[in-house]
Amino acid sequence: ILSSSTSQEEIGMLYNGANKKEGVNLALINHDWLPQMGRAIHDWGGHYAIIGFANIIESNIKKSYPEEMYNFLIGQAEFAKAYAYYDLARAYGWAVIVPDNDSESPALPTSSPDEVLKKAEEYALKAFNHCPKYEFLHHTDGVKITNKQYASKEICAALLAYIYAWHASVPEGVSKSERQDYYKESEKYASMLIDGELKGYVSLEPTIRDLVENTLNNRHTGKESIFEVELDPKYIVSMPREPLYTAHYFFGWPYHSDIIDSTRAPRNTVSCKRIL
């Protein structure tokens, strides 16, 4: 059951209950929450790890790289940072904006949701400009990318639509005219995917059954799928709790489970699809 309240509200209610001596055990509170699911995984530190790794990529990319390789690498890094800041603003509101390099880690105060979303927009726009359309997306070795777990221009457009829509709903620090501008920007990028220059990457499934059978339960065949992180169960067995295997820790809604050897697989591992 999806939670109707935010993570901040849920945690606040638990703390209020503990303060009122209503029998709440604070030791059992899980602070890794995803706001749209209530009690689920949402890792503050993990998001900053993503930003940190992206900074390392950006700091080490050389201008002398072939243009296609440069655009691919810088586009993936910028998309990762954009998504991380967007999700931090969505989950926590106030968050820290870190330096754009891999050498500094000063103690910094949190920034407002308005400021964090502006940073997410900045990186998402850069990623949109660097990333090619899905049909032209290749690995740095030239191999065609056939899944949806790497940023393409279409995925960046979808993220921009989400960021601008969320920014328009920020309760403080955004004027009425700015809200209208953000809604217009959200509609602009969404329209690119529906009937504009990026049309064809995504479309609506004709029925709910098709949505469940295709988008939610098959790989690469869903018309409504925009961005996926895939986890093949065979890697769970061969690389249990491998920290570099990102999809292992990437859970969201919706997801589906495959048959996994439960005696060998680590706890809470599923073959998952995250829809942006």
PDB file of C-alpha atoms in Angstrom:
ATOM      1  CA  ILE A   1       0.000   0.000   0.000  1.00  0.00           C
ATOM      2  CA  LEU A   2       1.526   3.305  -1.040  1.00  0.00           C
ATOM      3  CA  SER A   3       1.829   5.825   1.741  1.00  0.00           C
ATOM      4  CA  SER A   4      -0.249   9.007   1.431  1.00  0.00           C
ATOM      5  CA  SER A   5       2.162  10.938   3.638  1.00  0.00           C
ATOM      6  CA  THR A   6       5.760  11.950   3.101  1.00  0.00           C
ATOM      7  CA  SER A   7       8.761  10.327   4.747  1.00  0.00           C
ATOM      8  CA  GLN A   8       9.266  13.421   6.882  1.00  0.00           C
ATOM      9  CA  GLU A   9       5.675  13.236   8.139  1.00  0.00           C
ATOM     10  CA  GLU A  10       5.906   9.523   8.866  1.00  0.00           C
ATOM     11  CA  ILE A  11       9.147   9.831  10.816  1.00  0.00           C
ATOM     12  CA  GLY A  12       7.785  12.885  12.633  1.00  0.00           C
ATOM     13  CA  MET A  13       4.724  10.962  13.757  1.00  0.00           C
ATOM     14  CA  LEU A  14       6.900   8.130  15.065  1.00  0.00           C
ATOM     15  CA  TYR A  15       9.099  10.527  17.020  1.00  0.00           C
ATOM     16  CA  ASN A  16       6.039  12.313  18.395  1.00  0.00           C
ATOM     17  CA  GLY A  17       4.717   8.974  19.571  1.00  0.00           C
ATOM     18  CA  ALA A  18       8.011   8.176  21.279  1.00  0.00           C
ATOM     19  CA  ASN A  19       8.129  11.573  22.965  1.00  0.00           C
ATOM     20  CA  LYS A  20       4.602  11.019  24.265  1.00  0.00           C
ATOM     21  CA  LYS A  21       5.718   7.645  25.640  1.00  0.00           C
ATOM     22  CA  GLU A  22       3.294   5.737  23.404  1.00  0.00           C
ATOM     23  CA  GLY A  23       5.546   2.701  23.242  1.00  0.00           C
ATOM     24  CA  VAL A  24       7.448   3.498  20.037  1.00  0.00           C
ATOM     25  CA  ASN A  25      10.914   1.909  19.959  1.00  0.00           C
ATOM     26  CA  LEU A  26      13.173   4.414  18.211  1.00  0.00           C
ATOM     27  CA  ALA A  27      15.792   1.709  17.692  1.00  0.00           C
ATOM     28  CA  LEU A  28      13.437   0.063  15.196  1.00  0.00           C
ATOM     29  CA  ILE A  29      12.909   3.157  13.051  1.00  0.00           C
ATOM     30  CA  ASN A  30      14.386   2.788   9.588  1.00  0.00           C
ATOM     31  CA  HIS A  31      15.564   6.163   8.282  1.00  0.00           C
ATOM     32  CA  ASP A  32      16.062   4.870   4.733  1.00  0.00           C
ATOM     33  CA  TRP A  33      12.615   5.756   3.422  1.00  0.00           C
ATOM     34  CA  LEU A  34      11.218   6.297  -0.031  1.00  0.00           C
ATOM     35  CA  PRO A  35       8.458   8.924   0.304  1.00  0.00           C
ATOM     36  CA  GLN A  36       6.046   7.426  -2.205  1.00  0.00           C
ATOM     37  CA  MET A  37       6.203   4.034  -0.492  1.00  0.00           C
ATOM     38  CA  GLY A  38       6.447   4.910   3.176  1.00  0.00           C
ATOM     39  CA  ARG A  39       8.602   2.229   4.753  1.00  0.00           C
ATOM     40  CA  ALA A  40      11.030   1.340   2.011  1.00  0.00           C
ATOM     41  CA  ILE A  41      14.589   1.984   0.997  1.00  0.00           C
ATOM     42  CA  HIS A  42      15.771   5.524   0.462  1.00  0.00           C
ATOM     43  CA  ASP A  43      19.433   6.118   1.178  1.00  0.00           C
ATOM     44  CA  TRP A  44      20.627   9.695   1.765  1.00  0.00           C
ATOM     45  CA  GLY A  45      24.275   8.621   1.746  1.00  0.00           C
ATOM     46  CA  GLY A  46      23.786   6.501  -1.360  1.00  0.00           C
ATOM     47  CA  HIS A  47      22.613   9.511  -3.331  1.00  0.00           C
ATOM     48  CA  TYR A  48      25.725  11.450  -2.369  1.00  0.00           C
ATOM     49  CA  ALA A  49      27.830   8.443  -3.339  1.00  0.00           C
ATOM     50  CA  ILE A  50      26.242   8.647  -6.789  1.00  0.00           C
ATOM     51  CA  ILE A  51      27.053  12.353  -6.986  1.00  0.00           C
ATOM     52  CA  GLY A  52      30.597  11.672  -5.796  1.00  0.00           C
ATOM     53  CA  PHE A  53      31.227   8.964  -8.395  1.00  0.00           C
ATOM     54  CA  ALA A  54      29.781  11.224 -11.089  1.00  0.00           C
ATOM     55  CA  ASN A  55      32.155  13.987 -10.000  1.00  0.00           C
ATOM     56  CA  ILE A  56      35.083  11.565 -10.361  1.00  0.00           C
ATOM     57  CA  ILE A  57      33.978  10.775 -13.916  1.00  0.00           C
ATOM     58  CA  GLU A  58      33.614  14.454 -14.799  1.00  0.00           C
ATOM     59  CA  SER A  59      36.983  15.332 -13.278  1.00  0.00           C
ATOM     60  CA  ASN A  60      38.785  12.661 -15.292  1.00  0.00           C
ATOM     61  CA  ILE A  61      37.149  13.024 -18.699  1.00  0.00           C
ATOM     62  CA  LYS A  62      39.596  14.483 -21.191  1.00  0.00           C
ATOM     63  CA  LYS A  63      38.630  16.974 -23.854  1.00  0.00           C
ATOM     64  CA  SER A  64      40.800  14.968 -26.233  1.00  0.00           C
ATOM     65  CA  TYR A  65      38.379  12.031 -26.147  1.00  0.00           C
ATOM     66  CA  PRO A  66      36.420  11.398 -29.351  1.00  0.00           C
ATOM     67  CA  GLU A  67      33.282  13.530 -29.330  1.00  0.00           C
ATOM     68  CA  GLU A  68      30.858  10.607 -29.096  1.00  0.00           C
ATOM     69  CA  MET A  69      32.754   9.051 -26.181  1.00  0.00           C
ATOM     70  CA  TYR A  70      33.045  12.395 -24.386  1.00  0.00           C
ATOM     71  CA  ASN A  71      29.340  13.128 -24.756  1.00  0.00           C
ATOM     72  CA  PHE A  72      28.379   9.657 -23.555  1.00  0.00           C
ATOM     73  CA  LEU A  73      30.514   9.777 -20.408  1.00  0.00           C
ATOM     74  CA  ILE A  74      29.727  13.356 -19.441  1.00  0.00           C
ATOM     75  CA  GLY A  75      26.040  12.843 -20.210  1.00  0.00           C
ATOM     76  CA  GLN A  76      25.785   9.788 -17.929  1.00  0.00           C
ATOM     77  CA  ALA A  77      27.540  11.627 -15.085  1.00  0.00           C
ATOM     78  CA  GLU A  78      25.335  14.709 -15.423  1.00  0.00           C
ATOM     79  CA  PHE A  79      22.176  12.611 -15.579  1.00  0.00           C
ATOM     80  CA  ALA A  80      23.194  10.709 -12.439  1.00  0.00           C
ATOM     81  CA  LYS A  81      23.709  13.938 -10.511  1.00  0.00           C
ATOM     82  CA  ALA A  82      20.454  15.402 -11.801  1.00  0.00           C
ATOM     83  CA  TYR A  83      18.500  12.344 -10.730  1.00  0.00           C
ATOM     84  CA  ALA A  84      20.215  12.218  -7.325  1.00  0.00           C
ATOM     85  CA  TYR A  85      19.451  15.864  -6.519  1.00  0.00           C
ATOM     86  CA  TYR A  86      15.885  15.515  -7.796  1.00  0.00           C
ATOM     87  CA  ASP A  87      15.288  12.467  -5.610  1.00  0.00           C
ATOM     88  CA  LEU A  88      16.892  14.143  -2.589  1.00  0.00           C
ATOM     89  CA  ALA A  89      14.594  17.161  -3.005  1.00  0.00           C
ATOM     90  CA  ARG A  90      11.603  14.886  -3.447  1.00  0.00           C
ATOM     91  CA  ALA A  91      12.412  12.749  -0.404  1.00  0.00           C
ATOM     92  CA  TYR A  92      13.879  15.224   2.056  1.00  0.00           C
ATOM     93  CA  GLY A  93      13.170  18.727   0.761  1.00  0.00           C
ATOM     94  CA  TRP A  94      16.287  20.366   2.203  1.00  0.00           C
ATOM     95  CA  ALA A  95      19.566  18.760   1.107  1.00  0.00           C
ATOM     96  CA  VAL A  96      23.256  19.565   0.695  1.00  0.00           C
ATOM     97  CA  ILE A  97      24.641  20.783  -2.645  1.00  0.00           C
ATOM     98  CA  VAL A  98      28.232  19.546  -2.854  1.00  0.00           C
ATOM     99  CA  PRO A  99      31.180  20.977  -4.855  1.00  0.00           C
ATOM    100  CA  ASP A 100      31.435  19.956  -8.505  1.00  0.00           C
ATOM    101  CA  ASN A 101      34.784  18.198  -8.131  1.00  0.00           C
ATOM    102  CA  ASP A 102      36.277  15.034  -6.665  1.00  0.00           C
ATOM    103  CA  SER A 103      38.756  16.645  -4.256  1.00  0.00           C
ATOM    104  CA  GLU A 104      36.695  18.741  -1.822  1.00  0.00           C
ATOM    105  CA  SER A 105      34.362  17.511   0.895  1.00  0.00           C
ATOM    106  CA  PRO A 106      33.684  20.455   3.207  1.00  0.00           C
ATOM    107  CA  ALA A 107      31.005  20.484   5.867  1.00  0.00           C
ATOM    108  CA  LEU A 108      28.124  22.382   4.284  1.00  0.00           C
ATOM    109  CA  PRO A 109      24.633  23.430   5.395  1.00  0.00           C
ATOM    110  CA  THR A 110      21.562  22.142   3.617  1.00  0.00           C
ATOM    111  CA  SER A 111      20.004  24.143   0.801  1.00  0.00           C
ATOM    112  CA  SER A 112      16.305  24.784   0.271  1.00  0.00           C
ATOM    113  CA  PRO A 113      14.170  22.523  -1.978  1.00  0.00           C
ATOM    114  CA  ASP A 114      14.056  25.386  -4.491  1.00  0.00           C
ATOM    115  CA  GLU A 115      17.862  25.532  -4.649  1.00  0.00           C
ATOM    116  CA  VAL A 116      18.293  21.749  -4.798  1.00  0.00           C
ATOM    117  CA  LEU A 117      15.815  21.443  -7.658  1.00  0.00           C
ATOM    118  CA  LYS A 118      17.550  24.272  -9.535  1.00  0.00           C
ATOM    119  CA  LYS A 119      20.754  22.236  -9.271  1.00  0.00           C
ATOM    120  CA  ALA A 120      18.910  19.151 -10.531  1.00  0.00           C
ATOM    121  CA  GLU A 121      17.572  21.193 -13.469  1.00  0.00           C
ATOM    122  CA  GLU A 122      21.071  22.480 -14.248  1.00  0.00           C
ATOM    123  CA  TYR A 123      22.517  18.983 -14.547  1.00  0.00           C
ATOM    124  CA  ALA A 124      19.496  17.545 -16.331  1.00  0.00           C
ATOM    125  CA  LEU A 125      19.705  20.256 -19.005  1.00  0.00           C
ATOM    126  CA  LYS A 126      23.415  19.548 -19.469  1.00  0.00           C
ATOM    127  CA  ALA A 127      22.693  15.828 -19.755  1.00  0.00           C
ATOM    128  CA  PHE A 128      19.896  16.515 -22.254  1.00  0.00           C
ATOM    129  CA  ASN A 129      22.343  18.450 -24.430  1.00  0.00           C
ATOM    130  CA  HIS A 130      25.093  15.822 -24.251  1.00  0.00           C
ATOM    131  CA  CYS A 131      23.113  12.591 -24.503  1.00  0.00           C
ATOM    132  CA  PRO A 132      22.089  11.292 -27.944  1.00  0.00           C
ATOM    133  CA  LYS A 133      18.689   9.874 -28.768  1.00  0.00           C
ATOM    134  CA  TYR A 134      18.184   6.263 -27.705  1.00  0.00           C
ATOM    135  CA  GLU A 135      18.587   4.946 -31.243  1.00  0.00           C
ATOM    136  CA  PHE A 136      22.093   6.447 -31.408  1.00  0.00           C
ATOM    137  CA  LEU A 137      23.200   5.409 -27.909  1.00  0.00           C
ATOM    138  CA  HIS A 138      26.409   3.340 -27.830  1.00  0.00           C
ATOM    139  CA  HIS A 139      28.888   2.211 -25.194  1.00  0.00           C
ATOM    140  CA  THR A 140      32.346   3.772 -25.369  1.00  0.00           C
ATOM    141  CA  ASP A 141      33.548   0.652 -27.264  1.00  0.00           C
ATOM    142  CA  GLY A 142      30.941   1.291 -29.975  1.00  0.00           C
ATOM    143  CA  VAL A 143      28.525  -1.496 -28.984  1.00  0.00           C
ATOM    144  CA  LYS A 144      24.857  -0.516 -29.398  1.00  0.00           C
ATOM    145  CA  ILE A 145      22.995  -0.090 -26.123  1.00  0.00           C
ATOM    146  CA  THR A 146      19.740  -2.069 -26.152  1.00  0.00           C
ATOM    147  CA  ASN A 147      18.450  -1.531 -22.616  1.00  0.00           C
ATOM    148  CA  LYS A 148      17.070   1.527 -20.857  1.00  0.00           C
ATOM    149  CA  GLN A 149      19.480   1.867 -17.959  1.00  0.00           C
ATOM    150  CA  TYR A 150      21.729   4.447 -19.641  1.00  0.00           C
ATOM    151  CA  ALA A 151      20.677   8.058 -20.056  1.00  0.00           C
ATOM    152  CA  SER A 152      19.448   9.010 -23.511  1.00  0.00           C
ATOM    153  CA  LYS A 153      17.947  12.286 -24.685  1.00  0.00           C
ATOM    154  CA  GLU A 154      14.486  10.774 -24.160  1.00  0.00           C
ATOM    155  CA  ILE A 155      15.240   9.752 -20.578  1.00  0.00           C
ATOM    156  CA  CYS A 156      16.684  13.196 -19.847  1.00  0.00           C
ATOM    157  CA  ALA A 157      13.536  14.825 -21.239  1.00  0.00           C
ATOM    158  CA  ALA A 158      11.391  12.690 -18.949  1.00  0.00           C
ATOM    159  CA  LEU A 159      13.535  13.597 -15.953  1.00  0.00           C
ATOM    160  CA  LEU A 160      13.261  17.297 -16.814  1.00  0.00           C
ATOM    161  CA  ALA A 161       9.486  16.973 -17.022  1.00  0.00           C
ATOM    162  CA  TYR A 162       9.448  15.413 -13.553  1.00  0.00           C
ATOM    163  CA  ILE A 163      11.854  17.954 -12.048  1.00  0.00           C
ATOM    164  CA  TYR A 164       9.964  20.977 -13.372  1.00  0.00           C
ATOM    165  CA  ALA A 165       6.604  19.565 -12.256  1.00  0.00           C
ATOM    166  CA  TRP A 166       7.986  18.896  -8.781  1.00  0.00           C
ATOM    167  CA  HIS A 167       9.577  22.344  -8.645  1.00  0.00           C
ATOM    168  CA  ALA A 168       6.221  23.941  -9.415  1.00  0.00           C
ATOM    169  CA  SER A 169       4.798  22.297  -6.290  1.00  0.00           C
ATOM    170  CA  VAL A 170       7.495  23.462  -3.838  1.00  0.00           C
ATOM    171  CA  PRO A 171       5.578  25.246  -1.050  1.00  0.00           C
ATOM    172  CA  GLU A 172       8.165  27.951  -0.269  1.00  0.00           C
ATOM    173  CA  GLY A 173      10.575  30.102  -2.246  1.00  0.00           C
ATOM    174  CA  VAL A 174       8.746  29.871  -5.566  1.00  0.00           C
ATOM    175  CA  SER A 175       6.502  32.685  -6.816  1.00  0.00           C
ATOM    176  CA  LYS A 176       3.195  32.148  -8.592  1.00  0.00           C
ATOM    177  CA  SER A 177       4.668  33.229 -11.931  1.00  0.00           C
ATOM    178  CA  GLU A 178       7.637  30.893 -11.446  1.00  0.00           C
ATOM    179  CA  ARG A 179       5.263  28.012 -10.780  1.00  0.00           C
ATOM    180  CA  GLN A 180       3.526  28.674 -14.078  1.00  0.00           C
ATOM    181  CA  ASP A 181       6.887  28.779 -15.845  1.00  0.00           C
ATOM    182  CA  TYR A 182       7.915  25.455 -14.294  1.00  0.00           C
ATOM    183  CA  TYR A 183       4.622  23.833 -15.321  1.00  0.00           C
ATOM    184  CA  LYS A 184       5.144  25.103 -18.873  1.00  0.00           C
ATOM    185  CA  GLU A 185       8.671  23.665 -18.942  1.00  0.00           C
ATOM    186  CA  SER A 186       7.386  20.347 -17.611  1.00  0.00           C
ATOM    187  CA  GLU A 187       4.735  20.248 -20.325  1.00  0.00           C
ATOM    188  CA  LYS A 188       7.322  21.168 -22.967  1.00  0.00           C
ATOM    189  CA  TYR A 189       9.593  18.228 -22.201  1.00  0.00           C
ATOM    190  CA  ALA A 190       6.697  15.810 -21.698  1.00  0.00           C
ATOM    191  CA  SER A 191       5.297  16.879 -25.068  1.00  0.00           C
ATOM    192  CA  MET A 192       8.613  16.065 -26.722  1.00  0.00           C
ATOM    193  CA  LEU A 193       8.056  12.437 -25.729  1.00  0.00           C
ATOM    194  CA  ILE A 194       4.353  12.311 -26.575  1.00  0.00           C
ATOM    195  CA  ASP A 195       4.111  14.040 -29.935  1.00  0.00           C
ATOM    196  CA  GLY A 196       7.301  16.043 -30.429  1.00  0.00           C
ATOM    197  CA  GLU A 197      10.858  15.506 -31.597  1.00  0.00           C
ATOM    198  CA  LEU A 198      11.349  12.484 -29.299  1.00  0.00           C
ATOM    199  CA  LYS A 199       8.081  10.779 -30.209  1.00  0.00           C
ATOM    200  CA  GLY A 200       8.243   6.997 -30.506  1.00  0.00           C
ATOM    201  CA  TYR A 201      10.450   6.160 -27.537  1.00  0.00           C
ATOM    202  CA  VAL A 202       7.493   5.750 -25.211  1.00  0.00           C
ATOM    203  CA  SER A 203       3.717   5.422 -25.644  1.00  0.00           C
ATOM    204  CA  LEU A 204       0.688   4.274 -23.673  1.00  0.00           C
ATOM    205  CA  GLU A 205      -0.186   0.592 -23.437  1.00  0.00           C
ATOM    206  CA  PRO A 206      -3.716  -0.006 -24.820  1.00  0.00           C
ATOM    207  CA  THR A 207      -4.997  -1.831 -21.699  1.00  0.00           C
ATOM    208  CA  ILE A 208      -4.124  -2.362 -18.039  1.00  0.00           C
ATOM    209  CA  ARG A 209      -3.399  -6.012 -18.835  1.00  0.00           C
ATOM    210  CA  ASP A 210      -0.881  -4.950 -21.459  1.00  0.00           C
ATOM    211  CA  LEU A 211       0.683  -2.542 -18.970  1.00  0.00           C
ATOM    212  CA  VAL A 212       1.162  -5.319 -16.406  1.00  0.00           C
ATOM    213  CA  GLU A 213       2.315  -7.991 -18.854  1.00  0.00           C
ATOM    214  CA  ASN A 214       4.602  -5.777 -20.922  1.00  0.00           C
ATOM    215  CA  THR A 215       5.871  -2.662 -19.164  1.00  0.00           C
ATOM    216  CA  LEU A 216       5.909  -4.121 -15.653  1.00  0.00           C
ATOM    217  CA  ASN A 217       6.899  -7.719 -16.267  1.00  0.00           C
ATOM    218  CA  ASN A 218       9.066  -7.995 -19.369  1.00  0.00           C
ATOM    219  CA  ARG A 219      12.469  -6.631 -20.306  1.00  0.00           C
ATOM    220  CA  HIS A 220      12.696  -3.965 -23.001  1.00  0.00           C
ATOM    221  CA  THR A 221       9.172  -4.583 -24.345  1.00  0.00           C
ATOM    222  CA  GLY A 222       7.087  -2.151 -22.333  1.00  0.00           C
ATOM    223  CA  LYS A 223       5.744   0.808 -24.263  1.00  0.00           C
ATOM    224  CA  GLU A 224       5.451   2.932 -21.105  1.00  0.00           C
ATOM    225  CA  SER A 225       8.887   2.140 -19.698  1.00  0.00           C
ATOM    226  CA  ILE A 226      11.235   5.146 -19.678  1.00  0.00           C
ATOM    227  CA  PHE A 227      14.186   4.370 -17.391  1.00  0.00           C
ATOM    228  CA  GLU A 228      15.069   0.974 -15.942  1.00  0.00           C
ATOM    229  CA  VAL A 229      17.860  -0.409 -13.815  1.00  0.00           C
ATOM    230  CA  GLU A 230      18.031  -4.126 -14.417  1.00  0.00           C
ATOM    231  CA  LEU A 231      19.305  -6.771 -12.036  1.00  0.00           C
ATOM    232  CA  ASP A 232      19.953 -10.232 -13.412  1.00  0.00           C
ATOM    233  CA  PRO A 233      19.549 -12.829 -10.602  1.00  0.00           C
ATOM    234  CA  LYS A 234      22.568 -14.826 -11.820  1.00  0.00           C
ATOM    235  CA  TYR A 235      24.813 -11.951 -10.738  1.00  0.00           C
ATOM    236  CA  ILE A 236      23.279 -11.915  -7.273  1.00  0.00           C
ATOM    237  CA  VAL A 237      24.523 -15.472  -6.763  1.00  0.00           C
ATOM    238  CA  SER A 238      27.986 -14.893  -8.221  1.00  0.00           C
ATOM    239  CA  MET A 239      28.540 -11.436  -6.706  1.00  0.00           C
ATOM    240  CA  PRO A 240      26.536 -11.278  -3.446  1.00  0.00           C
ATOM    241  CA  ARG A 241      26.419  -7.769  -2.004  1.00  0.00           C
ATOM    242  CA  GLU A 242      28.812  -6.439  -4.628  1.00  0.00           C
ATOM    243  CA  PRO A 243      28.774  -2.671  -3.930  1.00  0.00           C
ATOM    244  CA  LEU A 244      29.641  -1.763  -7.507  1.00  0.00           C
ATOM    245  CA  TYR A 245      26.647  -3.603  -8.905  1.00  0.00           C
ATOM    246  CA  THR A 246      24.329  -0.625  -8.648  1.00  0.00           C
ATOM    247  CA  ALA A 247      21.032  -2.336  -9.400  1.00  0.00           C
ATOM    248  CA  HIS A 248      21.446  -4.519  -6.314  1.00  0.00           C
ATOM    249  CA  TYR A 249      20.610  -1.495  -4.175  1.00  0.00           C
ATOM    250  CA  PHE A 250      18.137   0.199  -6.504  1.00  0.00           C
ATOM    251  CA  PHE A 251      14.573  -0.519  -5.457  1.00  0.00           C
ATOM    252  CA  GLY A 252      11.417   1.355  -6.176  1.00  0.00           C
ATOM    253  CA  TRP A 253       7.904   0.956  -7.430  1.00  0.00           C
ATOM    254  CA  PRO A 254       6.949  -0.955  -9.468  1.00  0.00           C
ATOM    255  CA  TYR A 255       9.208  -3.989  -9.346  1.00  0.00           C
ATOM    256  CA  HIS A 256       8.847  -7.689 -10.003  1.00  0.00           C
ATOM    257  CA  SER A 257      10.591 -10.751  -8.587  1.00  0.00           C
ATOM    258  CA  ASP A 258      12.209 -13.569 -10.520  1.00  0.00           C
ATOM    259  CA  ILE A 259      12.956 -17.052  -9.258  1.00  0.00           C
ATOM    260  CA  ILE A 260      16.075 -16.763  -7.120  1.00  0.00           C
ATOM    261  CA  ASP A 261      17.894 -19.399  -5.065  1.00  0.00           C
ATOM    262  CA  SER A 262      16.841 -18.065  -1.665  1.00  0.00           C
ATOM    263  CA  THR A 263      19.487 -20.146   0.129  1.00  0.00           C
ATOM    264  CA  ARG A 264      22.294 -18.295  -1.656  1.00  0.00           C
ATOM    265  CA  ALA A 265      20.877 -14.915  -2.609  1.00  0.00           C
ATOM    266  CA  PRO A 266      21.230 -12.051  -0.115  1.00  0.00           C
ATOM    267  CA  ARG A 267      18.155 -10.696   1.617  1.00  0.00           C
ATOM    268  CA  ASN A 268      15.801  -8.351  -0.245  1.00  0.00           C
ATOM    269  CA  THR A 269      17.282  -8.961  -3.696  1.00  0.00           C
ATOM    270  CA  VAL A 270      14.893  -8.929  -6.615  1.00  0.00           C
ATOM    271  CA  SER A 271      15.134  -8.585 -10.330  1.00  0.00           C
ATOM    272  CA  CYS A 272      13.835  -5.063 -10.470  1.00  0.00           C
ATOM    273  CA  LYS A 273      12.551  -2.482 -12.881  1.00  0.00           C
ATOM    274  CA  ARG A 274      12.441   1.093 -11.729  1.00  0.00           C
ATOM    275  CA  ILE A 275      10.122   3.253 -13.787  1.00  0.00           C
ATOM    276  CA  LEU A 276      11.213   6.893 -13.668  1.00  0.00           C
TER     277      LEU A 276
END
